[in-house]
mmCIF file of C-alpha atoms in Angstrom:
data_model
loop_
_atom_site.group_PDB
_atom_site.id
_atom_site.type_symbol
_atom_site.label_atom_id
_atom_site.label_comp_id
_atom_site.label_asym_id
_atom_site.label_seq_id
_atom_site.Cartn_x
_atom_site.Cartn_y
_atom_site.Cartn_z
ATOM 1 C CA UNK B 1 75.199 124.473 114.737
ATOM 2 C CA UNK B 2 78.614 124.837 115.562
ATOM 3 C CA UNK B 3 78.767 122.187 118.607
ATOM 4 C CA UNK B 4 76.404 119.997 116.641
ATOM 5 C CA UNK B 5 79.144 119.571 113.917
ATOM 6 C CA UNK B 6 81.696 119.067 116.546
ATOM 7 C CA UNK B 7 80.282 115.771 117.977
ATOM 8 C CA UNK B 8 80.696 112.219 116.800
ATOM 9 C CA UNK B 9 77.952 111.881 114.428
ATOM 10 C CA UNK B 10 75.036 109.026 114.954
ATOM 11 C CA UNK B 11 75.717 106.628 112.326
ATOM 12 C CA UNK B 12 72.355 107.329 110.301
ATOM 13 C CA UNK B 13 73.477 110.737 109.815
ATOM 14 C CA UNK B 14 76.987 109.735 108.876
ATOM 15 C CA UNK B 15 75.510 107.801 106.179
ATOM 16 C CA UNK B 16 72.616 110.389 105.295
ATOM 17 C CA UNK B 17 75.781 112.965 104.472
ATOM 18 C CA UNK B 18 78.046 109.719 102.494
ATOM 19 C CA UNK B 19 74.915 109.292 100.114
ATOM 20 C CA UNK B 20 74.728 113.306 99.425
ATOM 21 C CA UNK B 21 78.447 113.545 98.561
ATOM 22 C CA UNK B 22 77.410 110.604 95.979
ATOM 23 C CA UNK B 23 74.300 112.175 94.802
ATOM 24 C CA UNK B 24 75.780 115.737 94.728
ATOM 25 C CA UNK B 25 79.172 114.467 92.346
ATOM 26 C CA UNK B 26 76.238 112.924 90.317
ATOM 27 C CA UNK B 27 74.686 116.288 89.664
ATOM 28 C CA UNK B 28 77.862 117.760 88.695
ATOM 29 C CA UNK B 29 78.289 114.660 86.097
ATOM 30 C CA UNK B 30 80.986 112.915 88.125
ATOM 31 C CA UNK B 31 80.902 109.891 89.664
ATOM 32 C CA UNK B 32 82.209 108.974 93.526
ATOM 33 C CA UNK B 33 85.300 106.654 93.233
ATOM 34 C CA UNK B 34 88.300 107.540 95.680
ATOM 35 C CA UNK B 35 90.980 105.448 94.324
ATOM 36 C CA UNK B 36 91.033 106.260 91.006
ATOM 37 C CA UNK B 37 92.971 109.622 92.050
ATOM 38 C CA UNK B 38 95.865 106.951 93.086
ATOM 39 C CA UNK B 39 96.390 106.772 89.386
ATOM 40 C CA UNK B 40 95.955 110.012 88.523
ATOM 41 C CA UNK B 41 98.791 111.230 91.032
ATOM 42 C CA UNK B 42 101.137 107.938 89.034
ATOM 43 C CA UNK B 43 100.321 109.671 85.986
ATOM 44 C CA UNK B 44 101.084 113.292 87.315
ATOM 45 C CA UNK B 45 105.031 111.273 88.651
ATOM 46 C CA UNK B 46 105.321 110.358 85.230
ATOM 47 C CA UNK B 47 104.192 106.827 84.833
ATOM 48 C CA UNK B 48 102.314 107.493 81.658
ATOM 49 C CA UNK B 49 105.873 107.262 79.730
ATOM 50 C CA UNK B 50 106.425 103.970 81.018
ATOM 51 C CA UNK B 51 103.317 102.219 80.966
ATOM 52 C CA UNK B 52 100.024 101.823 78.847
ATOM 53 C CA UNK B 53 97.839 101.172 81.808
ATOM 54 C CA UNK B 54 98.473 104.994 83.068
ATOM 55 C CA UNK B 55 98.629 106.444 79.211
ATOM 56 C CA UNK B 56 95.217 108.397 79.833
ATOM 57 C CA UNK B 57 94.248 112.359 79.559
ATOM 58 C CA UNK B 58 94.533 112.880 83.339
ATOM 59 C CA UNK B 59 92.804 116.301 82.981
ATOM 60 C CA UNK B 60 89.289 114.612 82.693
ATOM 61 C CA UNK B 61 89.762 113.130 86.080
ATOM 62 C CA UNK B 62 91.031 116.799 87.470
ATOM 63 C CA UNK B 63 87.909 117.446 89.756
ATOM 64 C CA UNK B 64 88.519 114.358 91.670
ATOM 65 C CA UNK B 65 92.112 115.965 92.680
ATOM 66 C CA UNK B 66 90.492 119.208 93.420
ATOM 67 C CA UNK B 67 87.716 116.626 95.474
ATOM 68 C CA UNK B 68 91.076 115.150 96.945
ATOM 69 C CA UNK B 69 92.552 118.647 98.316
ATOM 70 C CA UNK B 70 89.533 119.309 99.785
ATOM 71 C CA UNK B 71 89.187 115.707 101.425
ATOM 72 C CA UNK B 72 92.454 116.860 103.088
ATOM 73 C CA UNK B 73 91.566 120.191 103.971
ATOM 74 C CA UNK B 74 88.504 118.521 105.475
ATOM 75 C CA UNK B 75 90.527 116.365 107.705
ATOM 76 C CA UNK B 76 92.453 119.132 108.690
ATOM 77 C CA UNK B 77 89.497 121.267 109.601
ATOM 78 C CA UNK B 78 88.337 118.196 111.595
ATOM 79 C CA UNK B 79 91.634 117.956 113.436
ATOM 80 C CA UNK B 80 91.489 121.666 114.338
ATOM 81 C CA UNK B 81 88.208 124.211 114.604
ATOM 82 C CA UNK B 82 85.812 121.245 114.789
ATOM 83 C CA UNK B 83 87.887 118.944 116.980
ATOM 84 C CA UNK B 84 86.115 117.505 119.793
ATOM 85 C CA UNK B 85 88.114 116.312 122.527
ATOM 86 C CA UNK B 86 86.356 113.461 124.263
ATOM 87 C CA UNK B 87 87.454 110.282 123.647
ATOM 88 C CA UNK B 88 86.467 107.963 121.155
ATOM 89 C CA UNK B 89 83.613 105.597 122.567
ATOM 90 C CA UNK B 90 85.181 102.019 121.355
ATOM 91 C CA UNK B 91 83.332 98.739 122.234
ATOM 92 C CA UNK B 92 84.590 97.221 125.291
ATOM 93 C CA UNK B 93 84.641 93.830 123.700
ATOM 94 C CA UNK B 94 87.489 95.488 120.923
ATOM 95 C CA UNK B 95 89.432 97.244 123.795
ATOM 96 C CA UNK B 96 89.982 93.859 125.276
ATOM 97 C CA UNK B 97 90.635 92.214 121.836
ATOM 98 C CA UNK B 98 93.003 95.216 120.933
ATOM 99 C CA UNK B 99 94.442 94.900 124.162
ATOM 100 C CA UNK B 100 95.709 91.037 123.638
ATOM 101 C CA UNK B 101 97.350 92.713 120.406
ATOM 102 C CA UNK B 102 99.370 95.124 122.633
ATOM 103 C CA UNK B 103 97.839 97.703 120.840
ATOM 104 C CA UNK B 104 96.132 99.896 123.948
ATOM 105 C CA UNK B 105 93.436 102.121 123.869
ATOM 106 C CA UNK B 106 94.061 105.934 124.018
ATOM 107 C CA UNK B 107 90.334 107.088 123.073
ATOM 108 C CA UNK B 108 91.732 109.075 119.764
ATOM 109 C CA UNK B 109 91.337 108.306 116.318
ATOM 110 C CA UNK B 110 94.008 106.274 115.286
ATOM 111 C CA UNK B 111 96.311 104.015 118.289
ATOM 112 C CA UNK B 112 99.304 106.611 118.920
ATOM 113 C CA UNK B 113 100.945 103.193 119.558
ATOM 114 C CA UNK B 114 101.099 102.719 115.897
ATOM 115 C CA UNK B 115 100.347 105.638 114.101
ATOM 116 C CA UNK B 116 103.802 107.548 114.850
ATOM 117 C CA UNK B 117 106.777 108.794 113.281
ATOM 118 C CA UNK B 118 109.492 106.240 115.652
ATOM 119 C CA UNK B 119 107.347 103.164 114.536
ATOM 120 C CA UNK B 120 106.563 104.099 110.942
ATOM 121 C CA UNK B 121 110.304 104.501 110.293
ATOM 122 C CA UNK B 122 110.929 100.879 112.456
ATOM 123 C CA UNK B 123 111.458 98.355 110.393
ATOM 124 C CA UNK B 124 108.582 96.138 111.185
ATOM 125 C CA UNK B 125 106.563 99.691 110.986
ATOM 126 C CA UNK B 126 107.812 100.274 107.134
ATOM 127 C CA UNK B 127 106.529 96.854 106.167
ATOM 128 C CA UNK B 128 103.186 97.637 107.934
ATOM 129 C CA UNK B 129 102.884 100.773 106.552
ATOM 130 C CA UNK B 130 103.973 100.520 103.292
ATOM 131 C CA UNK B 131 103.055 96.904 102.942
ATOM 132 C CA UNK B 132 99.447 97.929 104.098
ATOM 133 C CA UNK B 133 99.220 100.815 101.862
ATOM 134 C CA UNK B 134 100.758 98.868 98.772
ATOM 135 C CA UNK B 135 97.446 95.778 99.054
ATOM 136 C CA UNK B 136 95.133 98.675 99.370
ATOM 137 C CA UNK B 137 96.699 100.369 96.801
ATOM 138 C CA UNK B 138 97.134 97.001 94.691
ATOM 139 C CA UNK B 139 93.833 95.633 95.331
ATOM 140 C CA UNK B 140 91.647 98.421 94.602
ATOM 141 C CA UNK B 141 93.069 99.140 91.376
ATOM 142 C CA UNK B 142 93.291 95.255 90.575
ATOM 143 C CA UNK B 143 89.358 94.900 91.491
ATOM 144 C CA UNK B 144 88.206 98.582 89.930
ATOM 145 C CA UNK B 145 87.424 100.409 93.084
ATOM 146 C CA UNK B 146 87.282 100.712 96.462
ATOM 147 C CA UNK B 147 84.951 101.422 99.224
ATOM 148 C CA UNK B 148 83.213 104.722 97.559
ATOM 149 C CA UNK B 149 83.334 103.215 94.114
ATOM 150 C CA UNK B 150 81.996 99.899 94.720
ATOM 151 C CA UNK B 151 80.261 99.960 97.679
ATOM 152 C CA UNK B 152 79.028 103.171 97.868
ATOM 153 C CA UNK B 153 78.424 103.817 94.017
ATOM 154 C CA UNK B 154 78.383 100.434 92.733
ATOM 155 C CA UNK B 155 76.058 98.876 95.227
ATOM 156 C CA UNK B 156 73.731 102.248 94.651
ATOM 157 C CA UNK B 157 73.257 101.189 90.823
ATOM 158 C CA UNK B 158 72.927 97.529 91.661
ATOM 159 C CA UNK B 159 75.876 96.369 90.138
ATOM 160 C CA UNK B 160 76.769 92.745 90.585
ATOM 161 C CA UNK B 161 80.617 92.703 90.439
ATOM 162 C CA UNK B 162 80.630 95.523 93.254
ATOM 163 C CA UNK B 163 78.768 92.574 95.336
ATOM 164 C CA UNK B 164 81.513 90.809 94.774
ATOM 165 C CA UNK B 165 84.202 93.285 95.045
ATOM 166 C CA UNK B 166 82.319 94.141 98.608
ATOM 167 C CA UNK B 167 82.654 90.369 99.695
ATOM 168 C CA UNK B 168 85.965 90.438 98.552
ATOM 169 C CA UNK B 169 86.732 93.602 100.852
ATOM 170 C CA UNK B 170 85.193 91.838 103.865
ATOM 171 C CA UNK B 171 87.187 88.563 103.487
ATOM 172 C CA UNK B 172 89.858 90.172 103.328
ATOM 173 C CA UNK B 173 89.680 91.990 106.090
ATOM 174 C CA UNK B 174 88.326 89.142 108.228
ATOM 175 C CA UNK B 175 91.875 87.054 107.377
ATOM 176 C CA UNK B 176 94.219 90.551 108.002
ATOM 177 C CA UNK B 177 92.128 91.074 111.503
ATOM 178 C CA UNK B 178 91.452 87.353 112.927
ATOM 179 C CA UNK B 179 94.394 85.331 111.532
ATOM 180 C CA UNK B 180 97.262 88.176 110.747
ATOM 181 C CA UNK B 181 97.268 90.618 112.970
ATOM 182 C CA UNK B 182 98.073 88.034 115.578
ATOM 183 C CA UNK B 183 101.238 87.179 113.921
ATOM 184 C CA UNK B 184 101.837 90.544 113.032
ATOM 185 C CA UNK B 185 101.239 92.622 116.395
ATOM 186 C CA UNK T 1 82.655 128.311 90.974
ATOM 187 C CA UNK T 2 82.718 125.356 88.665
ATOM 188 C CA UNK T 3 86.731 124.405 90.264
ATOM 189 C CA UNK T 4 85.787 125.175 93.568
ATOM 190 C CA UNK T 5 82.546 122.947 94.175
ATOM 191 C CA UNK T 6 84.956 120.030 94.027
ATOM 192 C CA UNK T 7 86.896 121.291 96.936
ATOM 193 C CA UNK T 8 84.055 122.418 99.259
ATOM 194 C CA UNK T 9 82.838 119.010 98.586
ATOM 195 C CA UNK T 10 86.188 117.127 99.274
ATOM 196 C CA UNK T 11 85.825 119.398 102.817
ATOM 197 C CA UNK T 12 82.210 118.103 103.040
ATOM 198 C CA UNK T 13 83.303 114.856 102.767
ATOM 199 C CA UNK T 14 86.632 114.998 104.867
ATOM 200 C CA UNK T 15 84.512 116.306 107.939
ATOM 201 C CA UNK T 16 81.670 113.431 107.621
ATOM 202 C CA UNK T 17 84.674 110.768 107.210
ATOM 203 C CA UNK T 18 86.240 111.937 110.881
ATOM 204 C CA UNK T 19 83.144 112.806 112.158
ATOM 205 C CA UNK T 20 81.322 109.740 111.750
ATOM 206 C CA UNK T 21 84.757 107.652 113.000
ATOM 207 C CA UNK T 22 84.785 105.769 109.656
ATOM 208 C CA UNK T 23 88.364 107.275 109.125
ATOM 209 C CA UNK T 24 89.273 105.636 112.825
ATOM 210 C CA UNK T 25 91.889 102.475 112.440
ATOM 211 C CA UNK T 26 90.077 101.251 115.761
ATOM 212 C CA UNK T 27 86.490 101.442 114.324
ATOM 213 C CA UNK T 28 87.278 99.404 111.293
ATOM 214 C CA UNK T 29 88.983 97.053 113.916
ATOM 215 C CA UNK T 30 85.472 97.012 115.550
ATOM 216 C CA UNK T 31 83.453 96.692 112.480
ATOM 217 C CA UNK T 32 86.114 93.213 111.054
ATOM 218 C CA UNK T 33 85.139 91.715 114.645
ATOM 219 C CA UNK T 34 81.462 92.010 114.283
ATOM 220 C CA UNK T 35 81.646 94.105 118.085
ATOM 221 C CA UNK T 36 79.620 97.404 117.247
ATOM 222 C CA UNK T 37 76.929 98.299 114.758
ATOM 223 C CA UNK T 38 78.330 101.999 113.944
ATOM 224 C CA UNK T 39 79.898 101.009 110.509
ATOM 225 C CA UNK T 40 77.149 98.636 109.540
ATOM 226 C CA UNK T 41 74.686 101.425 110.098
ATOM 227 C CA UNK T 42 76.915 103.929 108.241
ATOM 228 C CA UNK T 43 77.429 101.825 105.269
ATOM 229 C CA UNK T 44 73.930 100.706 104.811
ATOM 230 C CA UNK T 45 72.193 103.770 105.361
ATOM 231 C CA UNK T 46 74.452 105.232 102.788
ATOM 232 C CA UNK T 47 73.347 102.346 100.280
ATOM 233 C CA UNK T 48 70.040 102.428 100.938
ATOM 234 C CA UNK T 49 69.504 106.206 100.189
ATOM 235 C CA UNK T 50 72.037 105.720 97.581
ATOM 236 C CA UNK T 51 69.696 103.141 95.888
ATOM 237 C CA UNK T 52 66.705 105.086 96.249
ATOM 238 C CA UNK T 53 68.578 108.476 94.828
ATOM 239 C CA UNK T 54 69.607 106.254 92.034
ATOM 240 C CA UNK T 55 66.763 104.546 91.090
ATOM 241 C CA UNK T 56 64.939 108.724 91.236
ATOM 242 C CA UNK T 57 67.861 109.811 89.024
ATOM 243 C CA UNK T 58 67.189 107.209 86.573
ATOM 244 C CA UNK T 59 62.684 107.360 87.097
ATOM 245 C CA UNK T 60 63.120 111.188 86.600
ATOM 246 C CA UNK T 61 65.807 111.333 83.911
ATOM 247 C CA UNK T 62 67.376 114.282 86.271
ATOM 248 C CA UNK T 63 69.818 116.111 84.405
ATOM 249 C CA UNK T 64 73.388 117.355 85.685
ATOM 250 C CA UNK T 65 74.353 120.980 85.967
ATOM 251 C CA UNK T 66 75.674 121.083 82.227
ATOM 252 C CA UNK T 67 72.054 119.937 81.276
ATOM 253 C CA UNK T 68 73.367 116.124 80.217
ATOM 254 C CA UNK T 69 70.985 113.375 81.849
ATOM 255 C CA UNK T 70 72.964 111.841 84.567
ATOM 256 C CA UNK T 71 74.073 108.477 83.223
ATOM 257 C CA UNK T 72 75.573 105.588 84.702
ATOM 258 C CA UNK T 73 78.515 103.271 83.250
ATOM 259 C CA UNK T 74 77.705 99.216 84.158
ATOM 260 C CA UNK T 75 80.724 97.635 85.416
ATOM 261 C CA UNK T 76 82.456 94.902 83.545
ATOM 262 C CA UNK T 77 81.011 91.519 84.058
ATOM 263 C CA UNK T 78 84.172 89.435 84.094
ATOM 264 C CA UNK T 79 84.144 88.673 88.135
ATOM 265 C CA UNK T 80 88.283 87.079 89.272
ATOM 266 C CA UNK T 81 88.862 90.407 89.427
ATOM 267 C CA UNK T 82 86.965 91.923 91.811
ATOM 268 C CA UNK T 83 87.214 88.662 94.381
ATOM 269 C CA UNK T 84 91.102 88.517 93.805
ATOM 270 C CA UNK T 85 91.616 92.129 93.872
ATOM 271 C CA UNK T 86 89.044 93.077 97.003
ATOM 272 C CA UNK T 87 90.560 90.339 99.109
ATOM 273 C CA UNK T 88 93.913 92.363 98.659
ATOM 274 C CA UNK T 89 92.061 95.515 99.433
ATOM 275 C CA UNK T 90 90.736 94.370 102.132
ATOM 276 C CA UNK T 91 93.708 92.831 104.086
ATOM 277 C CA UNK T 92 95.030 96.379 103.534
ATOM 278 C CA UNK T 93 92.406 98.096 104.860
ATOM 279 C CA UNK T 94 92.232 95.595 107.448
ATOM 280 C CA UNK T 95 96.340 96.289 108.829
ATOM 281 C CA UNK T 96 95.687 100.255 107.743
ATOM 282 C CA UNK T 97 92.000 100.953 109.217
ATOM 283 C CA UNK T 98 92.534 103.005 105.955
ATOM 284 C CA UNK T 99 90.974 102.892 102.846
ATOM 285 C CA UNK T 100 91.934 105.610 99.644
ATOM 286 C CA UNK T 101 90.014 108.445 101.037
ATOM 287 C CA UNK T 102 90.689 108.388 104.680
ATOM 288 C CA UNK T 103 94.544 107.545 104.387
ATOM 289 C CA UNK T 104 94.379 111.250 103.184
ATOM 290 C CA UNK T 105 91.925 113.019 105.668
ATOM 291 C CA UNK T 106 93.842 111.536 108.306
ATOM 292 C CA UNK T 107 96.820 112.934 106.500
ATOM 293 C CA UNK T 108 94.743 116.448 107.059
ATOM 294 C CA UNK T 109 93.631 115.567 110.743
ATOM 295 C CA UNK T 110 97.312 115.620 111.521
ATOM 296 C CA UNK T 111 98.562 112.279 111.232
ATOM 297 C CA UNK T 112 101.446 112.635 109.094
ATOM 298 C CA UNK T 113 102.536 109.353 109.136
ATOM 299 C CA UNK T 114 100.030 108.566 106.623
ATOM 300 C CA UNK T 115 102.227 109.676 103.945
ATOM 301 C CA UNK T 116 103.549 106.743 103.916
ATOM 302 C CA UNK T 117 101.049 104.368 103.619
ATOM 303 C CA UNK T 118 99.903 106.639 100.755
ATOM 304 C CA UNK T 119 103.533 105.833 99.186
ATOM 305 C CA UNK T 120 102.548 102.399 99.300
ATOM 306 C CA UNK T 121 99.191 102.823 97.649
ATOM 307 C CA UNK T 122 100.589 104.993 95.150
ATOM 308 C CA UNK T 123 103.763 102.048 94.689
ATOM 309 C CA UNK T 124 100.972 99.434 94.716
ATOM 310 C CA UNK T 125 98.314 100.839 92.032
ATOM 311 C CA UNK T 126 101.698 101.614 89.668
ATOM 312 C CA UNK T 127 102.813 97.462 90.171
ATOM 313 C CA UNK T 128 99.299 96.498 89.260
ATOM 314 C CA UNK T 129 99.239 99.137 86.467
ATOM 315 C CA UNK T 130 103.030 97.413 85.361
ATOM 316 C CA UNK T 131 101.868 93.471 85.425
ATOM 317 C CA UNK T 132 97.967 93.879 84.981
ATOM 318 C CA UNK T 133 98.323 91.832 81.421
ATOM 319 C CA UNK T 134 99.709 89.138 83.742
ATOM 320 C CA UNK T 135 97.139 88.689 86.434
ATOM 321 C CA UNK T 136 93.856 86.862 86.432
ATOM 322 C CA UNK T 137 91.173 89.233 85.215
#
């Protein structure tokens, strides 16, 4: 059981185990939406005094913290007693692609190239970073959710304006990775 | 029990998010240039048991554990906002490979750099919060 959990997953168990962390929030009368614990944590830094938009009994969306820390402690478990050490298997066709983007191929999660301390801190790294995190940060609040509210929970109940909050996620991430990232990388 | 359920299934889901590579800034790279089927197939097959579970949730009138019939909010019809705001999202997520939920498991996996794109999502949903009344909705 142990080595089972330690391999990559086959994508139609991946997505088996998404749609029973939806279904099992459901039966504890929550609902699956990441990014609403972005405000939450505002809140908790004390924008409530400032602002109307964050003036809201944060306790009532406690569980999703608690579904936060353990989102964390997940990763970490991930990272540690169930790492597995092989390398990622990335399509050829995106090493060559990430390749022309001087962004090389190491076989682990994330490119070390980018995703360390030395560039983070660089400037073009700080825009990237914090630039990056302020759209997604920006954008799913602006459009109501993000990829476990909308397309996860909102496409589940056949809601319309996730449809379009979905094609909205895809276009925008078709401009950042065909027309930006060349200028950017 | 009733606190701790939230965590185990926080774990549950941090594990399935690096497990299944969604939480991988090189397979949402692969997924934005159409080169592998692996998110596709995670994404859908999510949805499409998500539908069905919904649809049975909603046929049976299942309760939750408190005994209250599991309901489900409809989401505000007025549309700029999710076509203005997701195309945001999603350059993000593009530059990132990060969405809300993995730019904190990778935090866990080790990746400490994270923190600070998660200082820019937590900058950017306080700047929407501050000029919302001005935007498009």
């Amino acid at each position: 059981m142990f080595e089972f959990i330690k391999q990559p997953w086959p994508w139609y168990i991946s997505g088996t185990a998404i749609a029973f962390i939806m279904v099992l929030l459901l039966y504890f009368g929550k609902s699956f939406g990441f990014s609403s614990n972005l405000r939450t944590i505002c809140i908790l830094a004390g924008a409530g005094k400032s602002n109307n938009f964050f003036d809201f009994d944060w306790k009532t969306q406690r569980w999703n913290l608690l579904f936060l820390l353990g989102a964390v402690a997940g990763g970490f478990m991930a990272g540690t007693i169930l790492k597995n050490d092989a390398p990622l298997q990335l399509s050829t066709a995106t090493i060559t692609d990430l390749k022309a983007l001087h962004i090389p191929f190491d076989g682990r999660l994330n490119p070390s190239a980018i995703f360390n301390w030395h560039f983070a801190l660089s400037l073009k790294g700080v825009m990237i970073f914090l630039g990056g995190g302020f759209l997604v940060g920006f954008g799913s609040r602006y459009a109501g959710g993000c990829t476990s509210g909308h397309a996860i929970s909102g496409l589940s109940n056949l809601q319309l304006p996730s449809l379009w909050a979905v094609i909205g996620f895809f276009v925008g991430g078709l401009i950042m990775t065909h027309w930006l990232l060349p200028l950017i990388f | 029990m009733k606190v701790i359920r939230f965590v185990i299934t926080g774990i549950i889901f941090g594990i399935i998010m690096v497990k299944s590579e969604a939480a991988s800034w090189y397979r949402i790279q692969e997924m934005f240039r159409f080169q592998s089927f692996q998110m596709y197939g995670i994404i859908g097959t999510a949805i499409i048991l998500g539908m069905i579970s919904v649809y049975l949730i909603k046929k049976f009138q299942v309760k939750d554990t408190q005994g209250h019939p599991i309901s489900f909010q409809n989401k505000d019809k007025r549309w700029p906002k999710y076509i203005i705001g997701g195309v945001i999202f999603g350059l993000g997520w593009a530059l990132t490979g990060a969405c809300p939920g993995p730019m904190f498991i990778n935090l866990g996996y080790g990746y400490s750099s994270f923190l600070i794109i998660i200082l820019g999502a937590l900058l950017g949903t306080y700047v929407y919060g501050l000029i919302r009344q001005y935007l498009p909705h």
